[in-house]
Coordinates of C-alpha atoms in Angstrom, one line a residue:
M1068 CA 188.4 225.7 -37.9
S1069 CA 191.8 224.7 -39.3
S1070 CA 194.5 226.9 -40.7
T1071 CA 196.9 225.8 -43.4
N1072 CA 199.8 226.0 -41.0
Q1073 CA 198.3 223.4 -38.6
P1074 CA 197.3 219.8 -39.0
L1075 CA 193.9 219.7 -40.7
L1076 CA 192.5 217.4 -38.1
H1077 CA 193.7 217.2 -34.5
T1078 CA 195.1 213.8 -33.5
P1079 CA 192.8 212.4 -30.8
H1080 CA 194.3 211.5 -27.4
K1081 CA 195.7 208.0 -27.5
T1082 CA 193.4 206.8 -24.7
T1083 CA 190.3 208.0 -26.6
T1084 CA 191.6 206.3 -29.7
N1085 CA 192.0 203.0 -27.9
C1086 CA 188.6 203.2 -26.3
K1087 CA 187.0 203.8 -29.6
I1088 CA 188.8 200.9 -31.2
L1089 CA 187.7 198.7 -28.3
F1090 CA 184.1 199.9 -28.7
I1091 CA 184.2 199.1 -32.5
T1092 CA 185.6 195.6 -31.8
I1093 CA 182.9 194.9 -29.2
S1094 CA 180.2 196.3 -31.5
I1095 CA 181.4 194.1 -34.4
S1096 CA 181.4 191.0 -32.1
T1097 CA 177.9 191.8 -31.0
L1098 CA 176.6 192.2 -34.5
L1099 CA 178.3 188.9 -35.5
I1100 CA 176.4 187.1 -32.7
S1101 CA 173.2 188.6 -33.8
A1102 CA 173.8 187.7 -37.4
V1103 CA 174.1 184.1 -36.4
L1104 CA 171.1 184.1 -34.1
L1105 CA 168.8 186.1 -36.4
L1106 CA 167.8 184.6 -39.7
P1107 CA 165.5 187.2 -41.3
N1108 CA 165.0 187.2 -45.1
L1109 CA 166.2 190.2 -47.1
T1110 CA 163.5 189.9 -49.7
N1111 CA 159.7 190.0 -49.2
K1112 CA 159.0 187.1 -51.4
S1113 CA 159.5 184.2 -48.9
S1114 CA 160.2 183.7 -45.3
H1115 CA 163.5 181.9 -45.9
N1116 CA 165.9 182.2 -48.8
Y1117 CA 168.8 179.7 -48.7
L1118 CA 171.6 179.3 -51.1
S1119 CA 173.2 176.1 -52.3
N1120 CA 175.7 178.0 -54.4
P1121 CA 176.9 181.2 -52.6
S1122 CA 178.9 182.3 -55.7
S1123 CA 175.6 183.2 -57.3
L1124 CA 175.6 186.2 -54.9
C1125 CA 178.3 187.7 -57.0
L1126 CA 176.7 187.6 -60.5
R1127 CA 176.0 191.4 -60.4
A1128 CA 179.3 192.4 -58.8
S1129 CA 181.7 194.5 -60.9
N1130 CA 184.4 192.0 -60.1
P1131 CA 182.7 188.6 -59.6
Q1132 CA 185.9 186.7 -58.7
A1133 CA 187.0 189.2 -56.0
C1134 CA 183.4 189.0 -54.6
Q1135 CA 183.5 185.2 -54.5
D1136 CA 186.8 185.4 -52.6
F1137 CA 185.2 187.6 -50.0
V1138 CA 182.2 185.3 -49.7
S1139 CA 184.5 182.3 -49.2
E1140 CA 186.0 184.0 -46.2
V1141 CA 182.8 183.8 -44.2
V1142 CA 181.2 180.5 -45.4
S1143 CA 182.4 176.9 -45.3
D1144 CA 181.1 173.9 -47.1
E1145 CA 179.6 172.6 -43.9
E1146 CA 177.4 175.7 -43.6
I1147 CA 175.8 175.3 -47.1
P1148 CA 172.9 175.9 -47.7
L1149 CA 173.1 179.2 -45.9
E1150 CA 170.4 181.8 -45.4
T1151 CA 171.2 184.9 -47.5
T1152 CA 170.7 187.6 -44.9
T1153 CA 173.0 185.9 -42.4
L1154 CA 175.7 185.5 -45.1
F1155 CA 175.5 189.1 -46.2
R1156 CA 175.6 190.4 -42.6
K1157 CA 178.7 188.3 -42.0
I1158 CA 180.3 189.8 -45.1
L1159 CA 179.6 193.3 -43.9
I1160 CA 181.0 192.6 -40.4
K1161 CA 184.1 191.3 -42.0
Q1162 CA 184.3 194.5 -44.0
A1163 CA 184.0 196.5 -40.8
H1164 CA 186.9 194.5 -39.3
H1165 CA 189.1 195.5 -42.3
M1166 CA 188.2 199.2 -41.9
N1167 CA 189.0 199.0 -38.2
R1168 CA 192.5 197.7 -39.1
A1169 CA 192.9 200.4 -41.8
I1170 CA 192.3 203.1 -39.1
L1171 CA 195.1 201.6 -37.0
Q1172 CA 197.5 201.6 -39.9
T1173 CA 196.5 205.1 -41.0
R1174 CA 197.0 206.5 -37.5
K1175 CA 200.4 204.8 -37.3
L1176 CA 201.5 206.2 -40.6
K1177 CA 200.2 209.7 -39.7
S1178 CA 202.3 209.7 -36.5
Q1179 CA 205.4 209.0 -38.6
I1180 CA 204.9 211.6 -41.4
N1181 CA 205.9 215.2 -41.0
A1182 CA 204.9 216.5 -44.4
H1183 CA 202.0 218.9 -44.0
N1184 CA 200.1 217.8 -47.2
E1185 CA 200.5 214.1 -46.4
E1186 CA 199.3 214.7 -42.9
G1187 CA 196.2 216.5 -44.1
A1188 CA 195.3 213.7 -46.5
L1189 CA 195.7 211.1 -43.8
A1190 CA 193.5 213.1 -41.5
D1191 CA 190.8 213.1 -44.2
C1192 CA 191.2 209.3 -44.5
L1193 CA 190.7 208.8 -40.8
E1194 CA 187.4 210.8 -40.9
L1195 CA 186.2 209.1 -44.0
I1196 CA 186.9 205.5 -42.8
D1197 CA 185.3 206.4 -39.4
L1198 CA 182.2 207.6 -41.3
S1199 CA 182.2 204.4 -43.3
I1200 CA 182.2 202.1 -40.3
D1201 CA 179.0 203.9 -39.1
L1202 CA 177.4 203.4 -42.5
V1203 CA 178.2 199.7 -42.5
F1204 CA 176.7 199.3 -39.0
D1205 CA 173.6 201.2 -40.1
S1206 CA 173.3 198.9 -43.2
I1207 CA 173.6 195.8 -41.0
K1208 CA 170.8 197.0 -38.8
A1209 CA 168.6 197.9 -41.7
L1210 CA 169.0 194.5 -43.2
G1211 CA 168.4 192.7 -39.9
K1212 CA 164.7 192.5 -39.7
N1213 CA 161.5 193.1 -41.7
Q1214 CA 163.2 194.4 -44.8
T1215 CA 161.2 196.7 -47.2
S1216 CA 162.0 198.6 -50.3
K1217 CA 162.8 201.5 -48.0
S1218 CA 165.3 199.6 -45.9
N1219 CA 166.9 198.2 -49.0
A1220 CA 167.2 201.6 -50.6
N1221 CA 168.7 202.9 -47.4
A1222 CA 171.3 200.2 -47.3
Q1223 CA 172.2 200.8 -50.9
A1224 CA 172.6 204.5 -50.3
W1225 CA 174.8 203.9 -47.2
L1226 CA 177.0 201.3 -48.9
S1227 CA 177.3 203.6 -51.9
G1228 CA 178.6 206.2 -49.5
V1229 CA 181.1 203.7 -48.0
L1230 CA 182.6 203.1 -51.5
T1231 CA 182.7 206.9 -52.2
N1232 CA 184.5 207.5 -48.9
H1233 CA 187.2 204.9 -49.7
V1234 CA 187.8 206.3 -53.2
S1235 CA 188.0 209.8 -51.8
C1236 CA 190.6 208.7 -49.3
L1237 CA 192.7 207.0 -51.9
D1238 CA 192.4 209.9 -54.4
G1239 CA 193.7 212.3 -51.8
L1240 CA 196.9 210.5 -50.9
N1241 CA 200.3 211.6 -52.3
S1242 CA 203.2 209.3 -53.2
V1243 CA 204.5 208.4 -49.7
A1244 CA 201.2 207.7 -48.1
R1245 CA 199.9 205.9 -51.2
K1246 CA 202.9 203.6 -51.2
S1247 CA 202.1 202.6 -47.6
L1248 CA 198.3 202.5 -47.7
G1249 CA 197.4 202.0 -51.3
A1250 CA 197.0 198.2 -51.1
V1251 CA 194.9 198.5 -47.9
L1252 CA 192.6 201.0 -49.5
E1253 CA 192.3 199.1 -52.8
E1254 CA 191.1 196.1 -50.8
L1255 CA 188.5 198.3 -48.9
I1256 CA 187.3 199.5 -52.3
S1257 CA 187.1 196.0 -53.6
R1258 CA 185.1 194.9 -50.6
A1259 CA 182.7 197.8 -50.8
K1260 CA 182.0 197.1 -54.5
A1261 CA 181.4 193.4 -53.6
S1262 CA 178.9 194.3 -50.9
L1263 CA 177.0 196.5 -53.4
G1264 CA 176.9 193.7 -55.9
I1265 CA 175.6 191.2 -53.4
L1266 CA 172.9 193.6 -52.2
A1267 CA 171.8 194.1 -55.8
A1268 CA 171.7 190.3 -56.3
I1269 CA 169.6 189.4 -53.2
S1270 CA 167.3 192.4 -53.0
E1271 CA 164.0 192.8 -54.8
Q1272 CA 164.6 194.8 -57.9
D1273 CA 161.9 197.4 -57.3
V1274 CA 162.1 200.9 -58.9
E1275 CA 162.9 202.8 -55.7
M1276 CA 166.1 200.9 -55.1
T1277 CA 167.5 200.4 -58.6
Q1278 CA 166.5 203.7 -60.1
P1279 CA 167.0 206.1 -57.2
L1280 CA 166.2 209.7 -59.0
R1281 CA 162.0 211.6 -59.3
G1282 CA 160.6 215.4 -58.9
K1283 CA 158.6 216.6 -55.7
L1284 CA 160.3 217.0 -52.3
P1285 CA 161.9 213.8 -51.0
S1286 CA 159.5 212.0 -48.6
W1287 CA 162.1 212.1 -45.8
I1288 CA 161.3 215.8 -45.3
T1289 CA 158.8 215.9 -42.4
A1290 CA 155.8 218.2 -42.3
F1291 CA 157.4 220.2 -39.5
D1292 CA 160.6 220.7 -41.6
R1293 CA 158.5 221.6 -44.6
K1294 CA 156.9 224.4 -42.6
L1295 CA 160.3 225.6 -41.5
M1296 CA 161.6 225.7 -45.1
Q1297 CA 158.6 227.8 -46.2
S1298 CA 159.4 230.4 -43.6
R1299 CA 161.9 233.2 -43.1
A1300 CA 164.1 233.4 -40.1
D1301 CA 162.0 236.1 -38.3
A1302 CA 159.1 233.6 -38.3
I1303 CA 161.0 230.7 -36.8
K1304 CA 161.7 230.3 -33.1
A1305 CA 165.4 229.5 -33.1
D1306 CA 167.1 227.4 -30.4
I1307 CA 170.3 229.5 -30.8
V1308 CA 171.0 232.9 -32.3
V1309 CA 174.3 233.9 -33.8
A1310 CA 175.1 237.6 -34.1
K1311 CA 178.3 239.4 -34.7
D1312 CA 177.2 242.4 -32.6
G1313 CA 176.7 240.2 -29.5
S1314 CA 172.9 240.4 -29.5
G1315 CA 172.6 236.6 -29.9
N1316 CA 173.8 233.6 -27.9
Y1317 CA 177.1 233.3 -29.8
K1318 CA 179.2 235.5 -32.2
T1319 CA 180.4 232.6 -34.4
V1320 CA 178.6 229.8 -36.3
A1321 CA 181.2 227.3 -35.1
E1322 CA 180.4 228.0 -31.5
A1323 CA 176.7 227.6 -32.1
I1324 CA 177.2 224.2 -33.8
A1325 CA 179.4 223.0 -31.0
A1326 CA 176.5 223.9 -28.6
A1327 CA 173.9 221.9 -30.5
P1328 CA 172.9 218.6 -28.9
N1329 CA 174.5 215.4 -30.2
K1330 CA 172.4 212.9 -32.1
S1331 CA 169.3 215.0 -31.7
K1332 CA 166.1 213.3 -32.9
T1333 CA 164.3 216.6 -33.3
R1334 CA 165.1 219.7 -35.4
F1335 CA 167.5 222.1 -33.8
V1336 CA 167.4 225.6 -35.3
I1337 CA 170.4 228.0 -35.4
H1338 CA 169.6 231.5 -36.7
V1339 CA 172.6 233.3 -38.1
K1340 CA 171.8 237.0 -38.3
K1341 CA 172.8 239.3 -41.1
G1342 CA 176.6 239.8 -41.4
T1343 CA 179.8 238.4 -42.8
Y1344 CA 181.3 235.5 -40.8
K1345 CA 184.8 234.6 -41.8
E1346 CA 185.3 231.1 -40.5
N1347 CA 185.5 227.5 -41.6
V1348 CA 182.6 225.5 -40.1
E1349 CA 182.0 221.8 -39.8
V1350 CA 178.7 220.1 -38.9
G1351 CA 180.1 216.8 -37.7
K1352 CA 178.4 213.4 -37.8
S1353 CA 177.1 213.7 -34.2
K1354 CA 175.2 217.0 -35.0
R1355 CA 172.1 215.5 -36.5
N1356 CA 169.0 217.4 -37.6
V1357 CA 170.6 220.8 -37.4
M1358 CA 169.1 223.6 -39.4
I1359 CA 171.2 226.7 -40.1
I1360 CA 169.1 229.6 -41.3
G1361 CA 170.3 233.1 -42.2
D1362 CA 168.5 236.4 -43.1
G1363 CA 168.8 235.8 -46.8
M1364 CA 171.3 234.6 -49.4
D1365 CA 172.6 238.2 -49.9
A1366 CA 172.6 239.1 -46.1
T1367 CA 174.1 236.2 -44.1
I1368 CA 177.5 235.4 -45.5
L1369 CA 179.8 232.6 -44.5
T1370 CA 183.2 233.0 -46.1
G1371 CA 186.6 231.4 -46.2
D1372 CA 189.6 231.0 -48.5
L1373 CA 191.3 227.6 -47.8
N1374 CA 192.6 226.0 -51.0
V1375 CA 194.9 223.4 -52.4
V1376 CA 197.7 225.8 -53.6
D1377 CA 198.2 227.1 -50.0
G1378 CA 198.3 223.6 -48.5
S1379 CA 194.7 222.4 -47.8
T1380 CA 193.3 219.2 -49.2
T1381 CA 190.3 219.6 -51.5
F1382 CA 188.2 217.7 -49.0
R1383 CA 189.2 220.1 -46.1
S1384 CA 189.1 223.3 -48.1
A1385 CA 185.3 223.8 -47.7
T1386 CA 184.1 226.9 -46.0
L1387 CA 181.2 224.9 -44.7
A1388 CA 181.3 221.1 -44.4
A1389 CA 178.3 219.1 -43.3
V1390 CA 178.1 215.4 -42.6
G1391 CA 175.5 215.3 -39.8
E1392 CA 172.4 213.5 -41.0
G1393 CA 169.3 215.6 -41.8
V1394 CA 171.1 218.9 -42.0
I1395 CA 169.2 221.9 -43.5
L1396 CA 170.9 225.0 -44.8
Q1397 CA 168.7 227.9 -45.7
D1398 CA 169.0 231.6 -46.7
I1399 CA 172.8 231.7 -46.5
W1400 CA 175.6 232.8 -48.9
I1401 CA 178.5 230.3 -48.6
Q1402 CA 181.6 231.4 -50.4
N1403 CA 185.3 230.5 -50.9
T1404 CA 187.2 233.6 -51.9
A1405 CA 190.5 232.0 -52.7
G1406 CA 190.1 232.9 -56.4
P1407 CA 190.7 230.9 -59.6
E1408 CA 194.5 230.9 -59.4
K1409 CA 194.3 228.8 -56.2
H1410 CA 192.6 226.0 -58.2
Q1411 CA 190.6 223.6 -55.9
A1412 CA 188.8 225.7 -53.3
V1413 CA 185.5 224.4 -52.1
A1414 CA 182.7 226.6 -50.7
L1415 CA 180.4 223.9 -49.5
R1416 CA 181.0 220.2 -49.0
V1417 CA 178.0 217.9 -48.1
G1418 CA 178.3 214.3 -47.1
A1419 CA 175.1 214.3 -44.9
D1420 CA 172.4 211.8 -45.7
K1421 CA 168.9 213.3 -46.3
S1422 CA 170.3 216.8 -46.4
V1423 CA 168.5 219.9 -47.8
I1424 CA 170.0 223.1 -49.1
N1425 CA 167.3 225.7 -49.7
R1426 CA 167.5 229.3 -51.0
C1427 CA 171.3 229.4 -50.6
R1428 CA 174.0 231.0 -52.7
I1429 CA 177.2 228.9 -53.2
D1430 CA 180.0 230.9 -54.7
A1431 CA 183.6 230.0 -55.7
Y1432 CA 185.6 229.1 -58.8
Q1433 CA 187.0 225.5 -59.2
D1434 CA 185.2 222.8 -57.2
T1435 CA 182.6 225.2 -55.7
L1436 CA 180.1 222.6 -54.5
Y1437 CA 181.4 219.2 -53.3
A1438 CA 178.2 217.1 -53.3
H1439 CA 180.3 214.3 -51.8
S1440 CA 178.0 211.4 -50.9
L1441 CA 174.6 210.1 -49.7
R1442 CA 171.2 211.7 -50.5
Q1443 CA 170.9 215.5 -51.0
F1444 CA 168.3 218.0 -52.3
Y1445 CA 168.9 221.6 -53.5
R1446 CA 166.1 224.0 -54.2
D1447 CA 166.0 227.6 -55.3
C1448 CA 169.8 227.9 -55.0
Y1449 CA 172.3 230.1 -56.9
I1450 CA 175.5 228.1 -57.6
T1451 CA 178.4 229.6 -59.5
G1452 CA 181.9 228.5 -60.5
T1453 CA 184.3 227.5 -63.3
V1454 CA 186.0 224.1 -63.5
D1455 CA 183.9 221.1 -62.2
F1456 CA 181.9 223.5 -60.0
I1457 CA 179.4 220.8 -59.0
F1458 CA 181.2 217.6 -58.4
G1459 CA 181.2 214.5 -56.1
N1460 CA 179.3 211.2 -55.9
A1461 CA 176.1 211.9 -54.0
A1462 CA 172.6 211.0 -55.1
V1463 CA 171.6 214.6 -55.6
V1464 CA 168.7 216.5 -57.2
F1465 CA 168.8 220.2 -58.0
Q1466 CA 165.4 221.9 -58.6
K1467 CA 164.7 225.4 -59.6
C1468 CA 168.3 226.4 -59.1
N1469 CA 170.4 228.9 -61.1
L1470 CA 173.7 227.2 -62.2
V1471 CA 176.0 230.0 -63.4
P1472 CA 179.3 229.4 -65.1
R1473 CA 181.6 232.3 -64.6
K1474 CA 184.8 233.6 -66.2
P1475 CA 187.7 231.2 -65.6
M1476 CA 191.4 231.6 -65.9
Q1477 CA 192.9 231.9 -69.4
S1478 CA 192.8 228.7 -71.4
Q1479 CA 190.5 227.0 -68.9
K1480 CA 187.1 225.4 -69.8
N1481 CA 184.1 225.5 -67.6
M1482 CA 182.4 222.3 -66.5
V1483 CA 179.1 222.6 -64.7
T1484 CA 179.3 219.0 -63.4
A1485 CA 181.9 216.3 -62.8
Q1486 CA 180.0 213.3 -61.4
G1487 CA 182.1 210.6 -59.6
R1488 CA 180.2 207.3 -59.7
T1489 CA 182.7 204.4 -59.5
D1490 CA 180.5 201.3 -59.6
P1491 CA 177.4 200.5 -61.6
N1492 CA 175.6 199.3 -58.4
Q1493 CA 176.0 202.6 -56.6
S1494 CA 172.7 204.5 -56.3
T1495 CA 174.3 207.8 -57.1
G1496 CA 174.0 210.5 -59.7
T1497 CA 173.3 214.1 -60.4
S1498 CA 169.9 215.2 -61.5
I1499 CA 169.3 218.8 -62.7
Q1500 CA 165.6 219.5 -63.0
D1501 CA 163.7 222.7 -63.9
C1502 CA 166.9 224.8 -63.4
E1503 CA 168.5 227.6 -65.4
I1504 CA 172.0 227.3 -66.8
K1505 CA 173.2 230.8 -67.8
A1506 CA 176.5 232.6 -68.1
S1507 CA 177.5 235.1 -65.3
S1508 CA 177.8 238.8 -66.3
D1509 CA 181.6 238.6 -66.5
L1510 CA 181.5 235.5 -68.7
E1511 CA 178.7 236.6 -71.0
A1512 CA 180.8 239.2 -72.8
V1513 CA 183.7 236.8 -73.4
K1514 CA 181.9 233.4 -73.6
S1515 CA 183.2 232.6 -77.1
S1516 CA 186.7 232.5 -75.6
F1517 CA 185.9 230.1 -72.8
P1518 CA 184.1 226.8 -73.8
T1519 CA 181.5 225.7 -71.3
Y1520 CA 180.0 222.3 -71.0
L1521 CA 177.3 220.6 -69.0
G1522 CA 179.8 218.2 -67.6
R1523 CA 182.5 215.6 -67.9
P1524 CA 183.1 212.1 -66.4
W1525 CA 185.2 212.3 -63.3
K1526 CA 184.9 208.5 -62.7
E1527 CA 184.1 205.5 -64.9
Y1528 CA 180.3 205.3 -64.2
S1529 CA 179.6 209.0 -64.1
R1530 CA 175.8 209.6 -64.2
T1531 CA 174.2 213.0 -64.8
V1532 CA 170.8 214.0 -66.3
V1533 CA 169.6 217.5 -67.2
M1534 CA 165.8 217.7 -67.7
Q1535 CA 163.1 220.3 -68.1
S1536 CA 165.6 223.0 -67.7
Y1537 CA 166.6 226.2 -69.5
I1538 CA 170.1 225.9 -71.1
G1539 CA 171.6 229.2 -72.3
D1540 CA 173.8 229.6 -75.3
V1541 CA 176.9 229.6 -73.1
I1542 CA 176.8 225.8 -73.4
E1543 CA 178.8 224.4 -76.4
P1544 CA 176.7 222.6 -79.1
A1545 CA 178.5 219.3 -78.1
G1546 CA 177.0 219.7 -74.6
W1547 CA 179.5 217.4 -72.8
S1548 CA 183.3 217.1 -72.6
E1549 CA 185.7 214.2 -72.3
W1550 CA 187.8 213.8 -69.1
S1551 CA 190.7 212.2 -70.9
G1552 CA 190.5 210.5 -74.3
D1553 CA 187.8 207.9 -74.4
F1554 CA 187.8 207.3 -70.6
A1555 CA 184.3 206.3 -69.4
L1556 CA 182.5 207.2 -72.7
K1557 CA 181.0 203.7 -72.9
T1558 CA 180.2 203.3 -69.2
L1559 CA 178.8 206.8 -68.2
Y1560 CA 175.2 207.7 -68.4
Y1561 CA 174.5 211.3 -69.5
G1562 CA 170.9 212.2 -70.5
E1563 CA 168.8 215.2 -71.5
Y1564 CA 165.1 215.4 -71.5
M1565 CA 162.7 218.2 -72.6
N1566 CA 165.1 221.1 -72.1
R1567 CA 164.6 224.5 -73.6
G1568 CA 166.7 227.5 -74.5
P1569 CA 169.3 228.3 -77.2
G1570 CA 171.7 225.8 -75.7
A1571 CA 169.3 222.9 -75.5
G1572 CA 169.4 221.7 -79.0
T1573 CA 170.7 218.1 -79.3
S1574 CA 171.5 217.7 -83.0
K1575 CA 175.2 218.5 -82.5
R1576 CA 175.6 216.7 -79.1
V1577 CA 178.3 214.1 -78.5
K1578 CA 177.8 210.7 -80.1
W1579 CA 179.2 208.7 -77.2
P1580 CA 177.6 205.2 -76.4
G1581 CA 176.8 206.5 -72.9
Y1582 CA 175.0 209.7 -74.0
H1583 CA 171.2 209.5 -74.2
I1584 CA 168.6 211.9 -75.6
I1585 CA 165.7 210.8 -73.4
T1586 CA 162.3 210.6 -75.2
S1587 CA 160.4 208.5 -72.7
A1588 CA 158.8 210.0 -69.6
A1589 CA 159.3 206.6 -67.9
E1590 CA 163.0 206.8 -68.4
A1591 CA 163.1 210.4 -67.2
M1592 CA 161.2 209.5 -64.1
K1593 CA 164.2 207.5 -62.9
F1594 CA 166.1 210.7 -62.3
T1595 CA 163.5 212.6 -60.3
V1596 CA 163.3 213.3 -56.5
R1597 CA 161.1 210.3 -55.9
E1598 CA 163.3 207.8 -57.6
L1599 CA 166.9 209.1 -57.3
I1600 CA 166.8 210.1 -53.6
Q1601 CA 163.6 208.5 -52.4
G1602 CA 162.4 212.0 -51.7
G1603 CA 158.9 211.0 -50.9
E1604 CA 160.1 209.4 -47.7
W1605 CA 161.9 212.4 -46.1
L1606 CA 161.6 215.8 -47.9
G1607 CA 158.0 216.2 -46.8
S1608 CA 159.1 217.0 -43.3
T1609 CA 161.4 219.9 -44.2
G1610 CA 158.9 222.4 -45.5
V1611 CA 160.8 223.1 -48.7
A1612 CA 158.8 223.2 -51.9
Y1613 CA 159.6 220.4 -54.3
T1614 CA 158.4 218.4 -57.3
E1615 CA 158.3 214.7 -56.8
G1616 CA 157.9 213.6 -60.5
L1617 CA 158.2 215.3 -63.8

């Protein structure tokens, strides 16, 4: 847990840093050798797929010329024709090399800067780039042998996360750090976009990869996890119990997470007994398959108050932050009590792939829920806030949740969502299905004084769909709001399908090129659990109830 008077991330010991950099370099070299020796085909259509014109790989990239420049770095005329998988893996390895150098530059700059806010932003960047290296390695492995639509979808999800991480890092930098690292990060962003464009060009264009949103539980939830998610804490045998009164193994949630095994392949259950726990908690990348279950969303309360005004970064302000793959949060109330005058103050940040948040209350004001990246599923949750209170760039589905705008500060407008997709090849977006959007009790009496909208475009390719949901009269007839002028109005994708309630009428909705009144069930299916987050492959194991389709 970090205080606002201390660095937001401890600087690792120099020896540890050098060892990790050496390990990364050796790992990259090993992958480069394997990329040359192994010539698997990325598609399922033929055993070998050679290119006589490598520039054709960049036809779907958002910046074809930059993409071609990166391709030319790893291929010479003597190597043409070149097998597509080998070429793409070499491009990804080159990308990892550049991220490794960016870490070194960021650490050097961090050691030279004394400003607290700059130091915190650089600490965020170090974590984000480190996570991105792992995601690139995972993608290289996934594309190394016997590719399927599943492995392709995984690689697209992970490479989408890499781009999101780089953008988050750059967005968080202030003037001094941006001047020193801006060009480095812009290049990382450009390389990440190129890799997504190449993957789109050489992969089979099946529905699961290109339209990743559908309605039951994601398939990556196992039968065992499904059973857990249908149970209460007293019916589950926990591995660790947290209790403030000393009746458990630990008195704090942070201690319990620290005690969880690293890189566990099986579910590790932490039961947090009834009570209020004031602490900031992180489920780090090594803490995989952790389940934190409380005694109910009104009984087990995790609370904090970090915020931007008092010196935290938005990224680090979360009361609970989770990046460990496969995390499940259940029956907990997560809150940030900083208040509206403190502006950005996150209650929950999730950047964990295949994560599930079930029967939780998530409570703050501005930026309540940071659905940062990768694949996420929320079921039967209560989420409340004011400005952009669900934001980020995950591939995320909300089902049967209560999304509750509350009374903001004077002259503010409420935005339920602010989705941050930055490239058309990212498999990210926000899908709200079978939910209820209603005003809180404090907003209800004064809702005419505080306009409330379904969302606004945080980034250029923002993508959000609301379907089969109840929309209360708190939502303005226009439905959606601009971010700034005509920014993203042609490139965003906002859609509504078969909604109900007094705020669901579409006759007075915005007339933007990117807004869609969805009338086709086939189009709506693109934004369900099965399609957006490949839910059929992982949600079945968690035990949480879900709808796979419409």
